[in-house]
Amino acid sequence: MTVPQAQGAGLDLTADVVELTRQLVDFPSESLHEAPLADAVETVLREQSHLEVTRVGNTVVARTTQGRPERVVIAGHLDTVPENGNLPGRLEDGVLHGLGSVDMKGGVAVGLRLAATLATSNRDVTYVFYDAEEIAAVHNGLGKLGQSHPQLLEADFAILMEPSNASVEAGCQGTMRVEVTTTGERAHTARAWMGVNAIHEAGELLARLNAYEPRKPLIDGLEYHEGLNAVFISGGVAGNVLPDACTLTVNYRFAPDRSEAEAEAFLRDFFDGYAVKVTDSSPGALPGLTRPAAKAFLEAVGGTPAPKFGWTDVSRFSALGVPAVNFGPGDPLLAHKAEEHVHVEEIIRCEQQLVAWLSEEEQ
Amino acid sequence: MTVPQAQGAGLDLTADVVELTRQLVDFPSESLHEAPLADAVETVLREQSHLEVTRVGNTVVARTTQGRPERVVIAGHLDTVPENGNLPGRLEDGVLHGLGSVDMKGGVAVGLRLAATLATSNRDVTYVFYDAEEIAAVHNGLGKLGQSHPQLLEADFAILMEPSNASVEAGCQGTMRVEVTTTGERAHTARAWMGVNAIHEAGELLARLNAYEPRKPLIDGLEYHEGLNAVFISGGVAGNVLPDACTLTVNYRFAPDRSEAEAEAFLRDFFDGYAVKVTDSSPGALPGLTRPAAKAFLEAVGGTPAPKFGWTDVSRFSALGVPAVNFGPGDPLLAHKAEEHVHVEEIIRCEQQLVAWLSEEEQ
């Protein structure tokens, strides 16, 4: 097949991981426009004779088939948020600046390097490079793959190379959004005693939120930190009318020891007396650090694992019964920012640790 | 001059006041479309030799010039809100149904009948029929007249024939709108402890509103009733972000013993600690019932005067130094409603009481 040459050359997997990250940063791949990059990735992976490559939409899966007793997934998304005056990339004093340098082309570069260089490894590896992670869940390439080809994701352990400061962040918290509505009775503001003000009624909801004490459960030795926050509020009819409705949208971030059903029950109890409607929900993922594959990985990379507070695609692996962790270069607080940048030392360290883990003698 | 024949015949001031009200109801005059009705009113008033008629825009002023020591204004607006399936008018069992039957063509009919029948009276009278009361204040015909021809509104007393159940409602409350803003600091909801939620901060504002005790000052024997109500609230950035701003719009209805400056000072104190911006303000009007002209009127029409809670154009007279009351047929709670209707007995009673007051021997 021919190689689409989008924005300059294709990818060079013989380059070092920092140079490869820069190539990836300079290869635009905003969500829903990943096809050229997926083509380039597919092309270079098909050149590796030790890999079995499958293309599904703009998701590329490459598997070693060495017959090892254990299989691990190493996954990263190809897409970025829209450019924000931060292209092309720029390498300066050991720091790579540019769109996607953190989220998450450093991680993708590490995955591609491993796929190209580890012809043999102590575990079979399934590399997954997928599309549309940064937009609505319905487009998510990993989610689609889990639906259409769940066998391609079967594994004993998964590493999602989301930025986590090159250390292990385990599990992820769930997220649920609800609309809580207060009702009142319209009246002219000049005769307010004839009505009931629904915005005033919302004072009770805000009082409950202000009195909220977050749970901080300890799971596998990691302390999670829940959160319950109003993210939108709206109400009002006219400048001289008592409003008869006020809607508060609340986002609940819940630790992974709670199911979605338990999260919903908590919210309905918390807002007892008011109409509560769930508008969005995604389950958390337990860290699963006590599973053998996870323990071996933690021993190999060292350091102290931390809980992941934000929601990530590790939850999709968890739903498939595969324990998963976040492990990738870059500070997640810099993701989606114009000043996005990564210390290249973290990219190099991630590659080295994964090579060591996949090359060491099996015990 | 020729008589514009909009929607059937012109007006017949020899008809009784109920029939004249029906003619006026069936003569469409939505705000900014009052010209044909103003033309018809001007025509029939110019036929009265005892009146000096001035036309200013779509406002018609007709004055007796008998040289009496006292002059009173009788005023009503010609416009209505848009039709709402309630035209033409319908007289049934002593009740006239239809657009404007309450607000305020019954009052206009009374004024026109007085203008036509009282060639002599114990006080000089200035009749004012004006446009654009139901829309933004900048269009208000009475307001414009006060600017361009203040001498035409000079008087000892004014009667605004706004619906008041054919009894006297004195003065009016002022109205002020403010925007109160809380501020916070954005953060991802998964790490809420890194930010400050501006919607949660608004809980304090709503708590203050819920603890508010309205003033009910007694003025000239009338008990007013203030009100402080949120009419709009808005805030929010995204479904996973702590909002950094929340804006509450509050409408304060204040008794006429408070000036606008005092009302503003009260609000700034009430919302101390938050940004407060005044977006709209109109002063109230003191009832002025102790003034001689007002006392004489009250004695003539009898009954117990009540305070006016809503804002009306009596405030414009008050600003010109003319004490004024609301006195007109119809229940103000039916104004602007599809089912608008008036008991014709109230229209007849208003006419009779005003005729008696303007005809009795001076004391």
XYZ file of C-alpha atoms in Angstrom, chain A residues 101-242:
142
model
C 3.409 16.879 23.835
C 1.698 15.891 27.097
C -1.665 14.553 25.960
C -0.405 12.208 24.684
C 2.040 11.938 21.845
C 4.931 11.269 24.234
C 3.069 8.146 25.360
C 2.261 7.173 21.773
C 5.938 7.557 20.840
C 6.924 5.233 23.688
C 4.354 2.653 22.518
C 5.510 2.843 18.908
C 9.158 2.500 19.922
C 8.395 -0.599 22.010
C 6.394 -2.106 19.147
C 9.291 -1.572 16.747
C 12.187 -2.609 18.978
C 10.850 -5.474 21.122
C 10.679 -8.304 18.618
C 10.763 -10.628 21.597
C 9.497 -9.939 25.093
C 8.728 -11.840 28.276
C 4.997 -11.175 27.814
C 2.957 -10.955 24.679
C 1.973 -7.356 24.001
C -1.051 -5.846 22.306
C -0.399 -2.248 21.189
C -3.518 -0.123 20.668
C -3.409 3.309 19.023
C -6.941 4.705 18.902
C -8.889 7.777 17.856
C -11.367 10.261 19.272
C -10.568 10.170 22.977
C -10.868 13.935 23.454
C -14.497 14.235 22.353
C -17.896 12.739 23.235
C -17.638 9.138 24.451
C -19.748 7.848 21.570
C -16.797 8.453 19.179
C -14.107 6.891 21.393
C -12.050 4.420 19.345
C -11.167 2.245 22.348
C -14.829 2.037 23.313
C -15.790 1.075 19.764
C -13.045 -1.548 19.611
C -14.283 -3.077 22.870
C -17.705 -3.378 21.286
C -16.691 -4.704 17.856
C -13.520 -6.718 18.650
C -13.449 -7.435 22.397
C -11.057 -10.378 21.799
C -8.390 -7.886 20.642
C -8.427 -6.356 24.124
C -8.200 -9.596 26.097
C -5.204 -9.368 28.448
C -3.976 -9.863 31.993
C -3.109 -6.213 32.479
C -3.288 -2.935 30.607
C -1.189 0.203 30.628
C -2.878 3.366 29.390
C -0.175 5.857 28.537
C -2.126 8.935 29.676
C 0.127 11.612 31.201
C 0.805 10.813 34.859
C 4.210 12.422 35.447
C 5.857 9.137 34.420
C 4.605 7.437 37.546
C 1.794 4.972 38.090
C -1.686 6.355 38.694
C -4.042 3.531 39.420
C -7.739 3.152 38.779
C -9.889 6.205 38.170
C -12.839 7.893 39.793
C -16.292 7.672 38.241
C -18.262 10.704 37.134
C -21.996 11.382 37.169
C -23.910 14.501 36.261
C -27.402 15.231 37.544
C -29.854 18.064 37.112
C -31.592 19.045 40.326
C -34.652 21.225 39.892
C -36.519 23.398 42.350
C -40.027 24.576 41.601
C -41.988 27.616 42.658
C -44.987 29.630 41.619
C -44.829 32.689 39.383
C -46.012 36.041 40.682
C -45.285 39.690 39.966
C -42.299 40.845 42.031
C -44.414 43.771 43.289
C -46.683 41.208 44.993
C -44.097 38.550 45.796
C -46.150 37.110 48.675
C -48.527 35.647 46.082
C -45.850 33.314 44.668
C -42.906 31.078 45.549
C -39.423 31.938 44.294
C -37.709 28.850 42.834
C -34.268 30.524 42.832
C -34.620 31.222 46.552
C -35.561 27.548 47.014
C -32.225 26.628 45.414
C -30.541 28.169 48.453
C -31.204 24.897 50.275
C -29.398 22.943 47.531
C -26.355 25.218 47.727
C -26.397 25.014 51.529
C -26.224 21.225 51.269
C -23.349 21.443 48.766
C -21.484 23.843 51.038
C -21.908 21.429 53.960
C -20.743 18.437 51.890
C -17.764 16.516 53.265
C -15.987 14.504 50.552
C -15.349 10.795 51.105
C -11.670 9.848 50.888
C -11.706 6.049 50.865
C -8.476 4.042 50.956
C -8.455 1.411 48.194
C -5.430 -0.874 47.665
C -3.495 1.604 49.782
C -4.464 4.600 47.609
C -6.469 7.489 49.006
C -9.146 8.687 46.594
C -10.856 12.053 46.983
C -14.455 12.491 45.909
C -16.008 15.767 44.816
C -19.529 17.162 44.494
C -19.774 20.392 42.554
C -22.385 22.555 40.922
C -21.210 23.164 37.355
C -24.217 25.080 35.989
C -27.163 26.973 37.415
C -29.990 28.661 35.569
C -33.393 30.099 36.317
C -35.557 33.122 35.570
C -38.567 34.198 33.543
C -38.546 38.002 33.339
C -37.116 40.912 35.283
C -40.359 41.432 37.245
C -41.523 37.834 37.747
C -40.820 35.360 40.555
